[in-house]
Coordinates of C-alpha atoms and ligand atoms in Angstrom, one line a residue:
X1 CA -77.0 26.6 -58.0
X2 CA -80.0 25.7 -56.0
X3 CA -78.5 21.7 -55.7
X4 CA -75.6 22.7 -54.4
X5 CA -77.2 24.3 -51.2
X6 CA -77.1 20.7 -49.6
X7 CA -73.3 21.2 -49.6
X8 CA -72.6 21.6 -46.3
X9 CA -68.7 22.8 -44.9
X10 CA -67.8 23.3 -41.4
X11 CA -65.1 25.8 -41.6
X12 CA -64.9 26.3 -37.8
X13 CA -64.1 23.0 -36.1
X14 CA -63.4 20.1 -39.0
X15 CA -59.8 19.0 -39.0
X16 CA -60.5 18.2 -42.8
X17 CA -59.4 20.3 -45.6
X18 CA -62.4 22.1 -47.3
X19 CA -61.5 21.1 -50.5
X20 CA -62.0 17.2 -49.0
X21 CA -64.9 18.0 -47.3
X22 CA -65.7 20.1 -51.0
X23 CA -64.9 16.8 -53.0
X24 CA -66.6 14.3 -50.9
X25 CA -70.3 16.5 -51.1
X26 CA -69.6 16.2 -54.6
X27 CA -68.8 13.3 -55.2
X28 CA -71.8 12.0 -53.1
X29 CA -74.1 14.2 -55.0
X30 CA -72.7 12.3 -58.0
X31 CA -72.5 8.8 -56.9
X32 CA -76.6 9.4 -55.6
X33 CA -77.8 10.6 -59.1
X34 CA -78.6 14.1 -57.8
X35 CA -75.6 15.3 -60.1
X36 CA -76.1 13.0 -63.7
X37 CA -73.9 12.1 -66.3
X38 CA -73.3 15.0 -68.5
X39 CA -74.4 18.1 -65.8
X40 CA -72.4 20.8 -65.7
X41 CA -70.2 21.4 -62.6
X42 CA -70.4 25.3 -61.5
X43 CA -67.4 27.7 -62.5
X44 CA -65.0 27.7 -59.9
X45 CA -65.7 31.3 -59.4
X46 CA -69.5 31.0 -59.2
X47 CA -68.9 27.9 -56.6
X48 CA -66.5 29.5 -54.6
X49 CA -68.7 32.8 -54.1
X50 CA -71.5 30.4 -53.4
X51 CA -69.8 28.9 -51.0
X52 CA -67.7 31.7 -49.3
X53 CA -64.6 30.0 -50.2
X54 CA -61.5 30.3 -51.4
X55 CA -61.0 29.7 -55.3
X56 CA -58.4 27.0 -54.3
X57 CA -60.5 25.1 -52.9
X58 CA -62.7 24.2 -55.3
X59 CA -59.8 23.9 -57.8
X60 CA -58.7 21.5 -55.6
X61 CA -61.7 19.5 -55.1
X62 CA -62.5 19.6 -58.8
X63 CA -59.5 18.1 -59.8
X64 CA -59.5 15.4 -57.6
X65 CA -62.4 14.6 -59.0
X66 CA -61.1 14.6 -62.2
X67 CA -58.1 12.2 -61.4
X68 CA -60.9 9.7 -60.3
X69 CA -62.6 9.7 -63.7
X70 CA -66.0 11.4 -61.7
X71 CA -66.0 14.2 -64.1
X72 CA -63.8 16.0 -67.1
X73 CA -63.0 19.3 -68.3
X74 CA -63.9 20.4 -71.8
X75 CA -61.4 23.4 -72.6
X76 CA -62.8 26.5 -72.7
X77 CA -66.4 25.4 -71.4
X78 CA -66.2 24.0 -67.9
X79 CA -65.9 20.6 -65.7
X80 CA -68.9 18.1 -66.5
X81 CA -69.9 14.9 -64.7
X82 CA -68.1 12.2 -66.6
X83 CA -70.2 8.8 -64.6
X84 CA -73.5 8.4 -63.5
X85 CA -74.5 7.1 -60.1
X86 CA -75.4 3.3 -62.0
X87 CA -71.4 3.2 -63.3
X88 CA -70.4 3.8 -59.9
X89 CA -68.6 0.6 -59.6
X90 CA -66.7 1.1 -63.0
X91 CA -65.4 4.5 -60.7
X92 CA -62.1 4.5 -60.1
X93 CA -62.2 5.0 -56.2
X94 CA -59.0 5.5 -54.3
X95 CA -60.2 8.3 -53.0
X96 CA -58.8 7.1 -49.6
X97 CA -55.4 6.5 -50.4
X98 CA -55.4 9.7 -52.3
X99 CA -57.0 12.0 -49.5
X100 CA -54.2 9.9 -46.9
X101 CA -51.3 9.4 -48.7
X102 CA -50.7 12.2 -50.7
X103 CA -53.3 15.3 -50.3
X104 CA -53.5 15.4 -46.2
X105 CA -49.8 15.3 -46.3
X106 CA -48.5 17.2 -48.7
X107 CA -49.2 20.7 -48.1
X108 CA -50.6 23.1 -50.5
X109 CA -46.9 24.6 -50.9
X110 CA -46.1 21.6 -52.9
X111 CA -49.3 22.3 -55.4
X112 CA -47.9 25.7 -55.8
X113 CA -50.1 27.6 -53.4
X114 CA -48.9 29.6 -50.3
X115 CA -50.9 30.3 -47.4
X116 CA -51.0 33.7 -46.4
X117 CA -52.6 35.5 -42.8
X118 CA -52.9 39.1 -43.2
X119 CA -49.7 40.0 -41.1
X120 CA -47.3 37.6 -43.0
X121 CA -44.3 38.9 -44.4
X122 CA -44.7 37.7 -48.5
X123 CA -41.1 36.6 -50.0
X124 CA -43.2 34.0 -51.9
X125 CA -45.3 36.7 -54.6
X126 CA -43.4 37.8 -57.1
X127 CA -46.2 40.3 -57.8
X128 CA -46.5 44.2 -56.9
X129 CA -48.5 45.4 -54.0
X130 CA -51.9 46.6 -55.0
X131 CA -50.7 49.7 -53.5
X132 CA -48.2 50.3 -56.2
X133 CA -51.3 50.0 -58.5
X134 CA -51.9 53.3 -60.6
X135 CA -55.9 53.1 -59.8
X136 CA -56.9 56.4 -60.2
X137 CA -54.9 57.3 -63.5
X138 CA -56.7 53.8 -64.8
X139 CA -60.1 54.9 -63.8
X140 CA -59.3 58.2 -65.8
X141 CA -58.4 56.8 -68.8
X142 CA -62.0 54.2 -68.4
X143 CA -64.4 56.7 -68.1
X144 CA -62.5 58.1 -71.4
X145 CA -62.9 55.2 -73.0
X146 CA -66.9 54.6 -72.1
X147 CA -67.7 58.7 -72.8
X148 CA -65.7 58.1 -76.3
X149 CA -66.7 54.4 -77.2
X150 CA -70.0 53.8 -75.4
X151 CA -71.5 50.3 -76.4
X152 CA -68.4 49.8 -78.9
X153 CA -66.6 49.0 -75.7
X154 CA -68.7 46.4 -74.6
X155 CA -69.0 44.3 -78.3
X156 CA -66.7 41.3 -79.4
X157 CA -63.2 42.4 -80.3
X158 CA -61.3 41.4 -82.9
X159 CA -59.3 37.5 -81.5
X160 CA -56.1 40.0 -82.5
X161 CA -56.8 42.6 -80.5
X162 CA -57.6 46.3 -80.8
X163 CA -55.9 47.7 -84.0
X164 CA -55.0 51.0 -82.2
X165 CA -53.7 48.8 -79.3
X166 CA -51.5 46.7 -81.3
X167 CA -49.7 49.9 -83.6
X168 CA -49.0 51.3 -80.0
X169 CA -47.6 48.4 -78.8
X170 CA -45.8 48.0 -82.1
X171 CA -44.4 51.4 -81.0
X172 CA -43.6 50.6 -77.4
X173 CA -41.7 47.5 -78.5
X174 CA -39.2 49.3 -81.6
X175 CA -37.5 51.4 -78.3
X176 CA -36.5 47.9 -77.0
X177 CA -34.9 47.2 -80.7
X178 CA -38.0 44.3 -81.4
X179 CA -39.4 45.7 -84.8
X180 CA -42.0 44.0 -86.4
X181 CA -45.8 44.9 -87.7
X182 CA -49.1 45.4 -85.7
X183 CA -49.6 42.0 -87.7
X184 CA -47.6 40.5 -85.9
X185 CA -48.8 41.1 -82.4
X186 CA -51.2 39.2 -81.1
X187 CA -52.9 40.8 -77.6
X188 CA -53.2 38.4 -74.8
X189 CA -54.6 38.0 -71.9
X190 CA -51.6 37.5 -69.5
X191 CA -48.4 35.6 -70.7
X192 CA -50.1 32.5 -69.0
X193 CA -52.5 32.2 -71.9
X194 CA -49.5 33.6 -74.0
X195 CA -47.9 29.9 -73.2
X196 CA -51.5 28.2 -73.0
X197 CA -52.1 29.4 -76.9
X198 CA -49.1 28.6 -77.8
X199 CA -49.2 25.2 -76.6
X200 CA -52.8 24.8 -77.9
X201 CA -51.4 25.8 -81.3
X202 CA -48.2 24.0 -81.7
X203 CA -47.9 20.5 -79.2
X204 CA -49.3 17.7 -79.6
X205 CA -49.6 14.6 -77.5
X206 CA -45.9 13.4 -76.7
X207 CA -44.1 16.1 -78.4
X208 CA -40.8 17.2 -76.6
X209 CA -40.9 20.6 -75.3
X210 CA -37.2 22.0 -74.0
X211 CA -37.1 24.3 -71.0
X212 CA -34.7 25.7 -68.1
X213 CA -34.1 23.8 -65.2
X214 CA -35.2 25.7 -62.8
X215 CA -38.1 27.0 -64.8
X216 CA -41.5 28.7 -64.2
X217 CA -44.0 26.3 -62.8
X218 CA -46.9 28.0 -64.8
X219 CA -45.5 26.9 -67.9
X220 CA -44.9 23.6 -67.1
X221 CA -48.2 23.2 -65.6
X222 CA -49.1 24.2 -69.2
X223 CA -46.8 21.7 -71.4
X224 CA -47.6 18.8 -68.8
X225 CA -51.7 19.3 -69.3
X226 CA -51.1 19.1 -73.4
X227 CA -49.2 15.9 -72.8
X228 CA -45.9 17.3 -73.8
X229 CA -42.5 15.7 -72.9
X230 CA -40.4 17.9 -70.7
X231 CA -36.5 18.1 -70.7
X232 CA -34.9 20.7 -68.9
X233 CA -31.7 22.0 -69.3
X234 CA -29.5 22.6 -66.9
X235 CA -29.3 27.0 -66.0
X236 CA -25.6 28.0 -65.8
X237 CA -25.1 32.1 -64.1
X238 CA -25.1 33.2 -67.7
X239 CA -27.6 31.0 -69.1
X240 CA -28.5 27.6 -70.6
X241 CA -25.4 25.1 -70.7
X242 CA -25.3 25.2 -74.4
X243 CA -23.8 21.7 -75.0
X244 CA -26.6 20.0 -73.2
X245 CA -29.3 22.4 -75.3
X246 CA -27.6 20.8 -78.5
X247 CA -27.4 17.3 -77.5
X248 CA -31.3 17.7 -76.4
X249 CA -32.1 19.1 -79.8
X250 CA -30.4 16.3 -81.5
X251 CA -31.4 13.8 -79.3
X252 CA -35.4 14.7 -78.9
X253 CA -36.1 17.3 -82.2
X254 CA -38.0 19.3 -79.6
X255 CA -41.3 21.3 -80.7
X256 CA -39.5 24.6 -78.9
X257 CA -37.4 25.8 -76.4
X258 CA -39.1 28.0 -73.7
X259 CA -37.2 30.6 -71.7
X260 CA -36.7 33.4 -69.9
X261 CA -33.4 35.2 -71.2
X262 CA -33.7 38.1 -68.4
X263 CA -34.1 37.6 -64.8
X264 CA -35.6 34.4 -65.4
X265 CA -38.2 33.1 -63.1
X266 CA -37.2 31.9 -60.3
X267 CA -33.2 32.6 -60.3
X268 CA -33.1 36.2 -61.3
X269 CA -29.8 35.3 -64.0
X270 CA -29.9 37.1 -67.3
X271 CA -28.5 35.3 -69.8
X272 CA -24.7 37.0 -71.1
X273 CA -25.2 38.4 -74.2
X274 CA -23.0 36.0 -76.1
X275 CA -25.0 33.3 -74.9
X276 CA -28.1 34.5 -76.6
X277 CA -26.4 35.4 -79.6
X278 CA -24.9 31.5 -79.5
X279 CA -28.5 30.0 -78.9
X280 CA -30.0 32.6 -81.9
X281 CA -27.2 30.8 -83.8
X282 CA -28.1 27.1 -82.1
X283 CA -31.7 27.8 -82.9
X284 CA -30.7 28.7 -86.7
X285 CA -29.1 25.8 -87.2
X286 CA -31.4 23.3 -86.3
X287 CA -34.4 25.4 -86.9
X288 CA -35.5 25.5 -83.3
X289 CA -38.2 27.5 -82.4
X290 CA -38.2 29.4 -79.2
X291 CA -40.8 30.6 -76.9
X292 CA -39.1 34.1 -74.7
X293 CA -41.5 34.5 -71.8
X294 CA -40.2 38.1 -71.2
X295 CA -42.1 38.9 -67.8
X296 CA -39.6 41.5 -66.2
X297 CA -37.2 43.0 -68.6
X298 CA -38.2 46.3 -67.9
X299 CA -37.1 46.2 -64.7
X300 CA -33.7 46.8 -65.3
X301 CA -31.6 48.0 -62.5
X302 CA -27.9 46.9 -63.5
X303 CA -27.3 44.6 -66.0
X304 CA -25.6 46.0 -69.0
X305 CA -27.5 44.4 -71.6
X306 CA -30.9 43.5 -71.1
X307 CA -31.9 42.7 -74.5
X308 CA -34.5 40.5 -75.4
X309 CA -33.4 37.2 -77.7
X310 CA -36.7 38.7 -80.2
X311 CA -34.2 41.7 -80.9
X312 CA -31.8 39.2 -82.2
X313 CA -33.7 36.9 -83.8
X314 CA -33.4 37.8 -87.7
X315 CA -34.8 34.7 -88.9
X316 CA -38.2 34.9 -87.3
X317 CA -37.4 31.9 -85.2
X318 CA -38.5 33.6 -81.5
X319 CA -42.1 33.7 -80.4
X320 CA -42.2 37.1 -77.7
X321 CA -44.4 36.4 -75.0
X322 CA -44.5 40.1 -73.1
X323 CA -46.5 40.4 -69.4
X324 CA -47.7 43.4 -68.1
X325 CA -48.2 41.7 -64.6
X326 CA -45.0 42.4 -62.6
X327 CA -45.1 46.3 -63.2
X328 CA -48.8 47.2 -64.2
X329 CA -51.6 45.4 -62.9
X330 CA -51.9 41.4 -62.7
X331 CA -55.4 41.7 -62.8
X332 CA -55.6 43.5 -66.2
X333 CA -54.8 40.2 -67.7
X334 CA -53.1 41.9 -70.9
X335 CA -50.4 41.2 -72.7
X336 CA -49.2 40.3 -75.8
X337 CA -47.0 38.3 -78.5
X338 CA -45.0 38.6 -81.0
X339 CA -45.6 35.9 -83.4
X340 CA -43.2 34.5 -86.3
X341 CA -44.9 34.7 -89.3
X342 CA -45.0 30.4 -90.3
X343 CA -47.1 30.3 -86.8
X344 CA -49.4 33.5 -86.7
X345 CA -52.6 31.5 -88.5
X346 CA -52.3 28.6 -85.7
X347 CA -51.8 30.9 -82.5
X348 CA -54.8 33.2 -83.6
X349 CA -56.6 29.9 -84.0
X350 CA -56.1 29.1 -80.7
X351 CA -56.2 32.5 -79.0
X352 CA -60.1 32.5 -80.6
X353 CA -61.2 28.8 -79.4
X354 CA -59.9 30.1 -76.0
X355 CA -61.6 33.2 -75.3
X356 CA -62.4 34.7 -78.2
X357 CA -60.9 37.8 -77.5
X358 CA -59.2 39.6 -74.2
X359 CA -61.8 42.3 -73.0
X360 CA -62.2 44.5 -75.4
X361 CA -62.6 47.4 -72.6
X362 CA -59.7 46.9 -71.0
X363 CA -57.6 47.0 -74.3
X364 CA -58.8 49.9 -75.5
X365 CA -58.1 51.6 -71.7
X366 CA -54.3 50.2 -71.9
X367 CA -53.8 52.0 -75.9
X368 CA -55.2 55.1 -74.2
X369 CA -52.8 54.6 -71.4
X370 CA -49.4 54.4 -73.8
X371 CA -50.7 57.0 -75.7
X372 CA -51.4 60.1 -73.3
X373 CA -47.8 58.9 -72.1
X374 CA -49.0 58.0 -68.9
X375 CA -47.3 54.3 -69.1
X376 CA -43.6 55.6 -68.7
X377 CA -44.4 57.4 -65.9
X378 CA -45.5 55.1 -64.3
X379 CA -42.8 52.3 -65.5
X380 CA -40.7 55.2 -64.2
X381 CA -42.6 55.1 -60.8
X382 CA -42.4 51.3 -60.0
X383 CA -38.2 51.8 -60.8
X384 CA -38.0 54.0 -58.4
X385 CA -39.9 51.8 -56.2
X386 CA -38.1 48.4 -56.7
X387 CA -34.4 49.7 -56.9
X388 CA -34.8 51.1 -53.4
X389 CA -36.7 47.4 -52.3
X390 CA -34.1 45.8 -54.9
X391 CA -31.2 47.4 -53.1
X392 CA -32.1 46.7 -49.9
X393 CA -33.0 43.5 -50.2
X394 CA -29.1 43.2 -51.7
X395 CA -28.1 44.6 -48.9
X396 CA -29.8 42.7 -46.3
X397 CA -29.0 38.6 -47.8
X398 CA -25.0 39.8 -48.1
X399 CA -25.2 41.2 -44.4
X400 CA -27.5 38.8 -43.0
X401 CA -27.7 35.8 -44.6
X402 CA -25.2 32.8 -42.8
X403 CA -21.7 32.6 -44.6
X404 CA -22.4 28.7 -46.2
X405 CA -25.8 30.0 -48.2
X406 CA -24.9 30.4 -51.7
X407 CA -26.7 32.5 -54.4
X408 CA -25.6 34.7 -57.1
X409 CA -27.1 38.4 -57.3
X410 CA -29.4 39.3 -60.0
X411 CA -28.9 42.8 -61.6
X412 CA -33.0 43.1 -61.4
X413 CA -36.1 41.8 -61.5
X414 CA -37.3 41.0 -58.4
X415 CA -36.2 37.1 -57.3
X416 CA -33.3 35.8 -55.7
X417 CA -32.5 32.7 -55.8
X418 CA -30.4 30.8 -52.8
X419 CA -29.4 27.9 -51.7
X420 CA -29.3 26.5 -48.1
X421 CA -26.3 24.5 -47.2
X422 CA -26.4 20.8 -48.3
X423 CA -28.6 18.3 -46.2
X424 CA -30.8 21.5 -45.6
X425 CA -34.0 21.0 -47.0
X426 CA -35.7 24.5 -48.3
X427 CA -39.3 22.5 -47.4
X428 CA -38.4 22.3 -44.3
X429 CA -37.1 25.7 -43.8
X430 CA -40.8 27.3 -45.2
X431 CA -42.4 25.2 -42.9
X432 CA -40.7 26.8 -39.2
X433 CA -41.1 30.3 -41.2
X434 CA -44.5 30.2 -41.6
X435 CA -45.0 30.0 -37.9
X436 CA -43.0 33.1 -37.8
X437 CA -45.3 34.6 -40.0
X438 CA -43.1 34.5 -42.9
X439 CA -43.6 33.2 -46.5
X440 CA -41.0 32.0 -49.8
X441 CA -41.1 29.8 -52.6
X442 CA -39.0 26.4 -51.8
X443 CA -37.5 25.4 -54.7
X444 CA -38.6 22.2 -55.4
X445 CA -42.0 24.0 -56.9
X446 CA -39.7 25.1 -60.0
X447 CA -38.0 21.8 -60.9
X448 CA -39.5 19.3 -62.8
X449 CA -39.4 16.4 -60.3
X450 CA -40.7 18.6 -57.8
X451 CA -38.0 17.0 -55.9
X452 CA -36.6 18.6 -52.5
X453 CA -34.1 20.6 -53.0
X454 CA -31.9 23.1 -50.4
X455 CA -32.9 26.3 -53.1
X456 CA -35.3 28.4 -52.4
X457 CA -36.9 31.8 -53.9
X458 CA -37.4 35.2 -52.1
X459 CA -39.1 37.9 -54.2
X460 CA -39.1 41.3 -53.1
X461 CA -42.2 42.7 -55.2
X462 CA -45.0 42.2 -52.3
X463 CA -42.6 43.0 -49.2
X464 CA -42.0 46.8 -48.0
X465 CA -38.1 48.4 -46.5
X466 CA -39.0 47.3 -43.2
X467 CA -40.4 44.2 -43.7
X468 CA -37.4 43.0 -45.8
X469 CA -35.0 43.8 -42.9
X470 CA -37.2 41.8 -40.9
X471 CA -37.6 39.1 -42.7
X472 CA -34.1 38.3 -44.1
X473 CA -32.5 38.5 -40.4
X474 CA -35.7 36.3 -39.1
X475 CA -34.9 33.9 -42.0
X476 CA -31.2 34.0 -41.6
X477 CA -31.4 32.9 -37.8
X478 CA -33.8 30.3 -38.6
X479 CA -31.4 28.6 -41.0
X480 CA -28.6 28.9 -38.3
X481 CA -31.4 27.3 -35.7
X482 CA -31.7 24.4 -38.8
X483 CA -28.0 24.2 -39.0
X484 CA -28.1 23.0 -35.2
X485 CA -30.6 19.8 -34.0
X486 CA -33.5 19.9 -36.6
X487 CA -36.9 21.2 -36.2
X488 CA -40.0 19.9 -37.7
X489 CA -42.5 22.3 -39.0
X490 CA -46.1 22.1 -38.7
X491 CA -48.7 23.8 -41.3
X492 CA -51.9 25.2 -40.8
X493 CA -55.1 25.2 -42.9
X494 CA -55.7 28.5 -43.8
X495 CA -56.2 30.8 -47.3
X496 CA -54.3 29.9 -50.3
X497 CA -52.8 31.9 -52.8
X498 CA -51.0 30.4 -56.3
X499 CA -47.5 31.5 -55.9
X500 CA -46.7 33.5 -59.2
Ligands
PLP601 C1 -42.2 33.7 -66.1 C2 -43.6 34.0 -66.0 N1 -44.3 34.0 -67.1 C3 -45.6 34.2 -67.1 C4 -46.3 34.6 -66.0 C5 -47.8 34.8 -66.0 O1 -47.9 36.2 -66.2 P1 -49.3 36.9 -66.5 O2 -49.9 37.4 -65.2 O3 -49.0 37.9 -67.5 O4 -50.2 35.8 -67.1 C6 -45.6 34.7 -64.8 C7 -46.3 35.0 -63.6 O5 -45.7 35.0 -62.5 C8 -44.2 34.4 -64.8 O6 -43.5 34.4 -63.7

């Protein structure tokens, strides 16, 4: 790390970005041979500690880098200098038009990240409070785990996961009718590498991948960095438009379809149950495989039917990807698939070129959990604590919001998805409510032209009672104040956070 002490930032006074200023120290230290062909680049972690900065930042500055051919990433091992400071002319180098024309201006929002002060009101996470975390009961169950396992806790687990973990979950998942073996269930750590392994697994270069338009910008982050071809499919209130699913299958013979039957992510629909039976049936027929990201399902509030398309799926067709994220702890990084038979040998081949395994520790803490009972309390807990957010975040858009913006209600979960009247540009809107101090997701993040669009996304899962209120009214006046002579909106440099 020594090197990397030459880096210097001004954090105070520069109107640059850090992660320019970041990328340009760099990419000096390349181009003048102090960083050779071949060396290692920091983790991002390691860099950003080093640096007292933000994570983002150095994400940002390393992958500019890398669209610039100055260095690549190896999966799974880190971000090496790809040219040495002799091949310097071979560099690509439109750094310039880059930094001008596309970084300067565009603002983080449009990478996915928010930027967040510690006052702002947060529509934009779609993850729980740390408050709502259940910290002590977690440190119980630990301290179990180390008195019980000692140094057993600490060793390589199996790239499965913990047997004992894997017959609970096998447990946990039969009361939502998914019954399958421990086999079957590979651990995870978070969905996000859920879809990662996956992909690893199953695409290769130029396959066709099928997914929801809107969709979850994680997982097409994912299918875009394997090379995959994305269609999307137009999202109807009760699901996918089925004839445009089966003239896509036709037309592309797509690797999978990936999607989010319940309170998908970012419109909060759940798909009608006759629509997942039809794409069970769709999938049967043309031996589709489908990816079900089920990120939320347990927070149920009014929907009917809630069930998962793995319940339905007879034929072994659906791969379950279940999070643990939006009601336990994000920062757990647990979770866990369901795999079809046909596709368990390539998935656990690409869970173990990954990481190995997820942390052994924390697995065995989460089967301790289930079993002393303590997760359905707690599931029980953060209910309780998103019907009342749910509900009055209901209330407040259908009282507040102005007459000509649409949106249909979700029945749980915790987005909803609305759209300003035409001509309104949700961009636009995010940028006069961050100067009042109040955060969403525009919608353009979710589609895959990132084009702008008048939708936009409001979670309630990091915003308390009072802050809702606030917030929808301040929101709703400001998209009466756009309706009137237009406003342009300004945004300041400050600490990112990836909008999830
Ligand atoms: C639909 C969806 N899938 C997956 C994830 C990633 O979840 P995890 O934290 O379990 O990796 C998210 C996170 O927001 C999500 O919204």
């Amino acid at each position: 790390m020594k090197i990397f002490n030459q880096i210097k930032l001004d954090k105070e006074s520069s109107s640059q970005h850090l992660y320019i200023q970041l990328y340009k120290a760099l990419k000096d230290m390349i181009l003048e041979g102090t960083l050779k062909k071949g060396d290692r680049l920091p983790p991002i972690r390691k860099l950003s500690d080093f640096l007292e900065v933000n994570n983002v930042t150095v994400v940002s500055a390393y992958r500019i880098l890398e669209e610039e051919g100055l260095v690549y990433k190896r999966i799974g091992s880190g971000t090496y200098v790809a040219a040495d400071s002799y091949e310097k002319e071979s560099i690509k180098n439109y750094s310039q038009e880059l930094m001008e024309d596309d970084y300067n201006q565009a603002p983080m929002i449009d990478q996915g990240h928010i930027q967040l002060e510690e006052d702002m009101i947060n529509f934009a996470s779609a993850t729980p409070s740390p408050n709502l975390f259940p910290v002590d009961d977690f440190k119980k169950v630990l301290n179990e785990v180390l008195d019980r396992d000692k140094g057993l806790a600490f060793g390589y687990q199996e790239s499965q996961g913990y047997y004992p973990l894997r017959v609970a979950l096998k447990e946990y998942i039969s009361i939502y009718d998914i019954h399958t073996e421990e086999n079957n269930i590979q651990i995870i750590s978070g969905a996000q590498q859920g879809i990662d392994i996956i992909a690893k697994g199953m695409l290769n270069y130029g396959d066709y991948v099928l997914i929801e338009s809107p969709s979850y910008t994680g997982a097409m982050a994912v299918f875009q960095s394997r090379g995959a071809k994305i269609i999307d499919i137009p999202l109807e209130d009760d699901g996918l438009n089925l004839e445009s699913l089966e003239k896509k299958i036709i037309t592309y013979q797509p690797k999978f379809l990936y999607i989010m039957p319940n309170f998908q992510n970012p419109t909060g629909i759940s798909y009608s149950l006759q629509k997942k039976s039809k794409i069970i049936k769709i999938a049967e027929k043309y031996n589709l495989l489908i990816v079900e990201d089920d990120y939320l399902s347990d927070l149920n509030f009014y929907a009917d039917d809630n069930k998962t398309l793995k319940s339905l799926d007879k034929n072994d067709l659906v791969i379950y990807i279940k999070s643990f994220s939006k009601i336990f702890m994000p920062g757990l990084r647990l979770g866990f698939l369901v795999v079809p038979k046909a596709l368990s040998e390539e998935v656990l081949m690409a869970k173990h070129a990954t990481d190995i395994s997820t942390s052994g520790l924390l697995q065995r803490a989460l089967q301790l959990y289930l079993q002393k009972g303590i997760w359905k309390q707690h599931i029980r807990y953060m209910e309780e604590q998103y019907r009342e957010r749910f509900e009055i975040m209901t209330k407040c858009i259908v009282e507040f919001m102005p007459e000509n913006v649409e949106y249909t209600l979700p029945k749980g979960g915790v987005n909803f998805w609305l759209k300003l009247p035409d001509g309104l540009s949700s961009k636009e809107l995010y940028e006069i409510a961050v100067k009042e101090n109040i955060v969403f997701a525009p919608g353009n993040l979710f589609f895959l032209n990132n084009k702008n669009t008048s939708y936009f996304r409001l979670s309630m899962a990091a915003v308390d009672n009072k802050e809702i209120e606030y917030g929808i009214k301040k929101l709703s006046s400001l998209i009466n104040n756009l309706l009137k002579p237009k406003n342009k909106g300004y945004i300041q440099p400050n600490q990112y956070t990836p909008i999830l």
